Amino acid sequence: MAPIFKPRPSCRHVVFVVALALAGCGVAGYEKQMQEAEVRIQRIDEENRLLGPSLELPAAPPKTPWLSFFFLRPPKGIQTVSKKDEIPYHYPATSSVCSDVYVAISTDQEKAQKLIEEKLGTAGLNWQPVEVNPPGRPPIAFKAVEFFDQQAPASAPAVFVAYVHQTAGFPAVGVVFRVLKTNRDAAAPSLKMSMETYAEQGDAYKALADYRKRKAS
């Protein structure tokens, strides 16, 4: 019986198969990039629908170890400028799912929490650890609490939703949203997305640059 010979693939055939495989990988990678870009676009559209421009911190007194930079987009309808002498810094709403936003800055986390409690009329709150997960960045650890506004009229009860974070080597920052009780559920997506924009220092510079670039385009 004559031996059976199996033709060996030519070099050209091998090159073609490898190129085809690489092309397949390239198509898959391209599709993945397109999907990621679509997710980013949808995120930006949702942020623009729910959130307003970033807050501005008043200039810190000389030699005060405040943040050199901070970024947060509040719910749409919140004013972006606070008076310098307001402590915590106060950003009222013109029209929004929340009536006010406050920013408290202190030398450490516990002091920031006490500042919030003292200024907003309560004490001894049970602050709990929570994580905020900003897209494309590592999770950020906060202490958070929700409590009633004791000074709100009975006809319009309201709650404060407060977060405090401190990065090692920098001051602690507290962000507080005041929301009418009737708006609490409706406000939840805006509050969540607002906190996901939170950034400090280098991340804040990048966040502001990206925001300005998108706004200008």
Short mmCIF file of C-alpha atoms in Angstrom, two decimals:
data_model
loop_
_atom_site.label_atom_id
_atom_site.label_comp_id
_atom_site.label_asym_id
_atom_site.label_seq_id
_atom_site.Cartn_x
_atom_site.Cartn_y
_atom_site.Cartn_z
CA MET A 1 0.00 0.00 0.00
CA ALA A 2 1.41 3.28 -1.00
CA PRO A 3 2.22 5.66 1.84
CA ILE A 4 -0.18 8.50 2.40
CA PHE A 5 1.48 11.88 2.25
CA LYS A 6 -0.12 14.86 4.08
CA PRO A 7 0.88 18.11 2.46
CA ARG A 8 2.61 20.47 4.86
CA PRO A 9 1.15 23.96 5.01
CA SER A 10 3.19 26.48 3.11
CA CYS A 11 4.75 29.46 4.85
CA ARG A 12 2.35 31.66 2.96
CA HIS A 13 -0.59 29.65 4.33
CA VAL A 14 0.74 29.91 7.90
CA VAL A 15 1.20 33.66 7.55
CA PHE A 16 -2.36 33.99 6.22
CA VAL A 17 -3.81 32.04 9.17
CA VAL A 18 -1.83 34.08 11.70
CA ALA A 19 -2.86 37.34 10.03
CA LEU A 20 -6.47 36.24 10.04
CA ALA A 21 -6.28 35.42 13.74
CA LEU A 22 -4.67 38.78 14.48
CA ALA A 23 -7.30 40.53 12.42
CA GLY A 24 -9.95 38.74 14.45
CA CYS A 25 -8.32 39.94 17.67
CA GLY A 26 -8.21 43.43 16.22
CA VAL A 27 -11.90 43.39 15.38
CA ALA A 28 -12.74 42.11 18.86
CA GLY A 29 -10.59 44.80 20.44
CA TYR A 30 -12.16 47.46 18.27
CA GLU A 31 -15.66 46.30 19.20
CA LYS A 32 -14.72 46.38 22.88
CA GLN A 33 -13.40 49.93 22.51
CA MET A 34 -16.59 50.98 20.75
CA GLN A 35 -18.72 49.47 23.52
CA GLU A 36 -16.65 51.22 26.20
CA ALA A 37 -16.95 54.51 24.31
CA GLU A 38 -20.72 54.07 24.09
CA VAL A 39 -20.90 53.47 27.86
CA ARG A 40 -18.87 56.65 28.47
CA ILE A 41 -21.14 58.67 26.18
CA GLN A 42 -24.23 57.38 27.94
CA ARG A 43 -22.66 58.25 31.30
CA ILE A 44 -21.83 61.79 30.16
CA ASP A 45 -25.36 62.27 28.82
CA GLU A 46 -26.83 61.07 32.12
CA GLU A 47 -24.53 63.35 34.14
CA ASN A 48 -25.52 66.33 32.01
CA ARG A 49 -29.19 65.46 32.47
CA LEU A 50 -29.00 65.19 36.26
CA LEU A 51 -26.09 67.40 37.30
CA GLY A 52 -25.07 71.05 37.03
CA PRO A 53 -21.66 72.76 36.78
CA SER A 54 -19.00 71.97 39.38
CA LEU A 55 -18.99 73.79 42.72
CA GLU A 56 -16.44 76.52 43.40
CA LEU A 57 -14.71 76.76 46.77
CA PRO A 58 -14.12 80.25 48.16
CA ALA A 59 -10.46 81.19 48.39
CA ALA A 60 -8.91 79.82 51.58
CA PRO A 61 -7.23 82.22 54.04
CA PRO A 62 -3.43 82.47 53.69
CA LYS A 63 -1.45 79.62 55.32
CA THR A 64 -4.62 77.59 55.83
CA PRO A 65 -4.07 73.92 54.93
CA TRP A 66 -7.27 73.63 52.91
CA LEU A 67 -7.60 71.66 49.77
CA SER A 68 -5.70 73.10 46.86
CA PHE A 69 -8.42 71.77 44.62
CA PHE A 70 -11.79 70.03 44.82
CA PHE A 71 -14.34 68.89 42.23
CA LEU A 72 -18.01 68.00 42.61
CA ARG A 73 -20.92 68.38 40.23
CA PRO A 74 -24.07 68.93 42.32
CA PRO A 75 -27.61 68.13 41.23
CA LYS A 76 -28.87 70.43 38.49
CA GLY A 77 -30.24 73.76 39.74
CA ILE A 78 -27.73 74.26 42.58
CA GLN A 79 -25.79 77.53 42.62
CA THR A 80 -22.07 76.97 42.17
CA VAL A 81 -20.71 79.83 44.30
CA SER A 82 -20.78 80.20 48.09
CA LYS A 83 -20.14 83.26 50.18
CA LYS A 84 -16.68 83.22 51.73
CA ASP A 85 -17.89 83.69 55.32
CA GLU A 86 -20.48 80.87 55.26
CA ILE A 87 -19.38 77.84 57.29
CA PRO A 88 -20.07 75.23 56.02
CA TYR A 89 -19.98 76.68 52.53
CA HIS A 90 -23.57 76.98 51.34
CA TYR A 91 -24.85 76.44 47.81
CA PRO A 92 -28.63 77.04 47.64
CA ALA A 93 -30.84 75.86 44.80
CA THR A 94 -32.67 77.94 42.25
CA SER A 95 -34.58 74.79 41.25
CA SER A 96 -33.42 71.28 42.01
CA VAL A 97 -34.30 67.91 43.50
CA CYS A 98 -32.49 69.16 46.61
CA SER A 99 -32.87 72.57 48.20
CA ASP A 100 -29.28 73.13 49.34
CA VAL A 101 -25.77 71.71 49.22
CA TYR A 102 -23.18 72.33 51.94
CA VAL A 103 -19.42 71.71 51.88
CA ALA A 104 -17.57 71.47 55.21
CA ILE A 105 -13.77 71.43 55.34
CA SER A 106 -11.78 70.68 58.47
CA THR A 107 -8.41 69.37 59.56
CA ASP A 108 -9.66 65.84 60.24
CA GLN A 109 -12.66 63.64 59.61
CA GLU A 110 -14.16 63.71 63.11
CA LYS A 111 -13.97 67.51 63.24
CA ALA A 112 -15.70 67.71 59.86
CA GLN A 113 -18.46 65.43 61.14
CA LYS A 114 -18.91 67.54 64.30
CA LEU A 115 -18.92 70.73 62.23
CA ILE A 116 -21.77 69.35 60.15
CA GLU A 117 -23.70 68.23 63.22
CA GLU A 118 -23.26 71.55 65.03
CA LYS A 119 -24.11 73.76 62.09
CA LEU A 120 -27.10 71.73 60.98
CA GLY A 121 -28.67 71.41 64.40
CA THR A 122 -28.07 67.89 65.67
CA ALA A 123 -25.47 65.80 67.53
CA GLY A 124 -24.31 62.26 68.16
CA LEU A 125 -25.12 60.92 64.72
CA ASN A 126 -24.31 57.33 63.80
CA TRP A 127 -21.94 57.81 60.87
CA GLN A 128 -21.44 54.64 58.82
CA PRO A 129 -18.72 53.69 56.31
CA VAL A 130 -19.81 53.66 52.69
CA GLU A 131 -18.00 53.37 49.37
CA VAL A 132 -18.60 55.58 46.38
CA ASN A 133 -17.57 54.04 43.05
CA PRO A 134 -16.69 56.71 40.47
CA PRO A 135 -16.43 55.30 36.93
CA GLY A 136 -12.84 54.69 35.87
CA ARG A 137 -11.38 55.44 39.31
CA PRO A 138 -10.82 53.44 42.51
CA PRO A 139 -13.61 53.41 45.13
CA ILE A 140 -13.62 56.31 47.62
CA ALA A 141 -14.30 55.61 51.30
CA PHE A 142 -16.70 57.96 53.09
CA LYS A 143 -18.48 58.15 56.40
CA ALA A 144 -22.15 58.86 55.72
CA VAL A 145 -25.36 59.57 57.59
CA GLU A 146 -28.92 60.72 56.88
CA PHE A 147 -30.89 62.73 59.42
CA PHE A 148 -33.93 64.99 59.68
CA ASP A 149 -33.66 68.77 59.44
CA GLN A 150 -34.88 69.75 62.90
CA GLN A 151 -35.54 73.31 61.74
CA ALA A 152 -37.68 72.43 58.73
CA PRO A 153 -41.33 73.48 58.98
CA ALA A 154 -43.82 70.72 59.74
CA SER A 155 -45.50 71.39 56.40
CA ALA A 156 -42.24 70.71 54.50
CA PRO A 157 -40.11 68.11 56.35
CA ALA A 158 -36.60 67.66 54.99
CA VAL A 159 -33.57 65.43 55.48
CA PHE A 160 -29.84 65.96 55.25
CA VAL A 161 -27.74 63.35 53.44
CA ALA A 162 -24.11 63.81 54.52
CA TYR A 163 -20.78 62.34 53.42
CA VAL A 164 -17.30 62.96 54.87
CA HIS A 165 -14.01 61.83 53.33
CA GLN A 166 -10.36 62.41 54.17
CA THR A 167 -7.39 61.54 52.01
CA ALA A 168 -4.20 60.98 54.00
CA GLY A 169 -2.20 64.20 54.20
CA PHE A 170 -5.12 66.44 53.24
CA PRO A 171 -8.05 68.07 55.05
CA ALA A 172 -11.35 66.26 55.49
CA VAL A 173 -14.22 67.25 53.22
CA GLY A 174 -17.90 66.93 54.01
CA VAL A 175 -20.64 67.15 51.40
CA VAL A 176 -24.24 67.54 52.57
CA PHE A 177 -27.41 67.52 50.48
CA ARG A 178 -30.65 68.91 51.94
CA VAL A 179 -33.68 67.24 50.36
CA LEU A 180 -37.37 67.68 51.01
CA LYS A 181 -38.74 64.43 52.36
CA THR A 182 -41.24 64.26 49.52
CA ASN A 183 -38.35 64.43 47.01
CA ARG A 184 -36.08 61.88 48.71
CA ASP A 185 -36.68 58.97 46.35
CA ALA A 186 -36.65 61.14 43.23
CA ALA A 187 -33.38 62.75 44.36
CA ALA A 188 -31.54 59.47 44.93
CA PRO A 189 -30.12 59.04 41.37
CA SER A 190 -28.88 62.65 41.29
CA LEU A 191 -27.25 62.39 44.71
CA LYS A 192 -25.55 59.12 43.81
CA MET A 193 -24.25 60.45 40.51
CA SER A 194 -23.14 63.71 42.12
CA MET A 195 -21.03 61.86 44.69
CA GLU A 196 -19.51 59.74 41.91
CA THR A 197 -18.03 62.96 40.46
CA TYR A 198 -16.24 63.75 43.76
CA ALA A 199 -12.50 64.30 43.25
CA GLU A 200 -9.56 65.98 44.97
CA GLN A 201 -6.15 67.27 43.96
CA GLY A 202 -4.82 65.71 40.72
CA ASP A 203 -8.04 63.81 40.08
CA ALA A 204 -9.97 67.06 40.53
CA TYR A 205 -7.81 68.93 38.03
CA LYS A 206 -8.34 66.14 35.49
CA ALA A 207 -12.09 66.01 36.19
CA LEU A 208 -12.43 69.77 35.70
CA ALA A 209 -10.34 69.71 32.52
CA ASP A 210 -12.44 66.86 31.09
CA TYR A 211 -15.66 68.65 32.06
CA ARG A 212 -14.57 71.93 30.44
CA LYS A 213 -13.45 70.09 27.31
CA ARG A 214 -16.82 68.33 26.98
CA LYS A 215 -18.68 71.57 27.66
CA ALA A 216 -16.72 73.41 24.96
CA SER A 217 -17.22 70.72 22.32
#
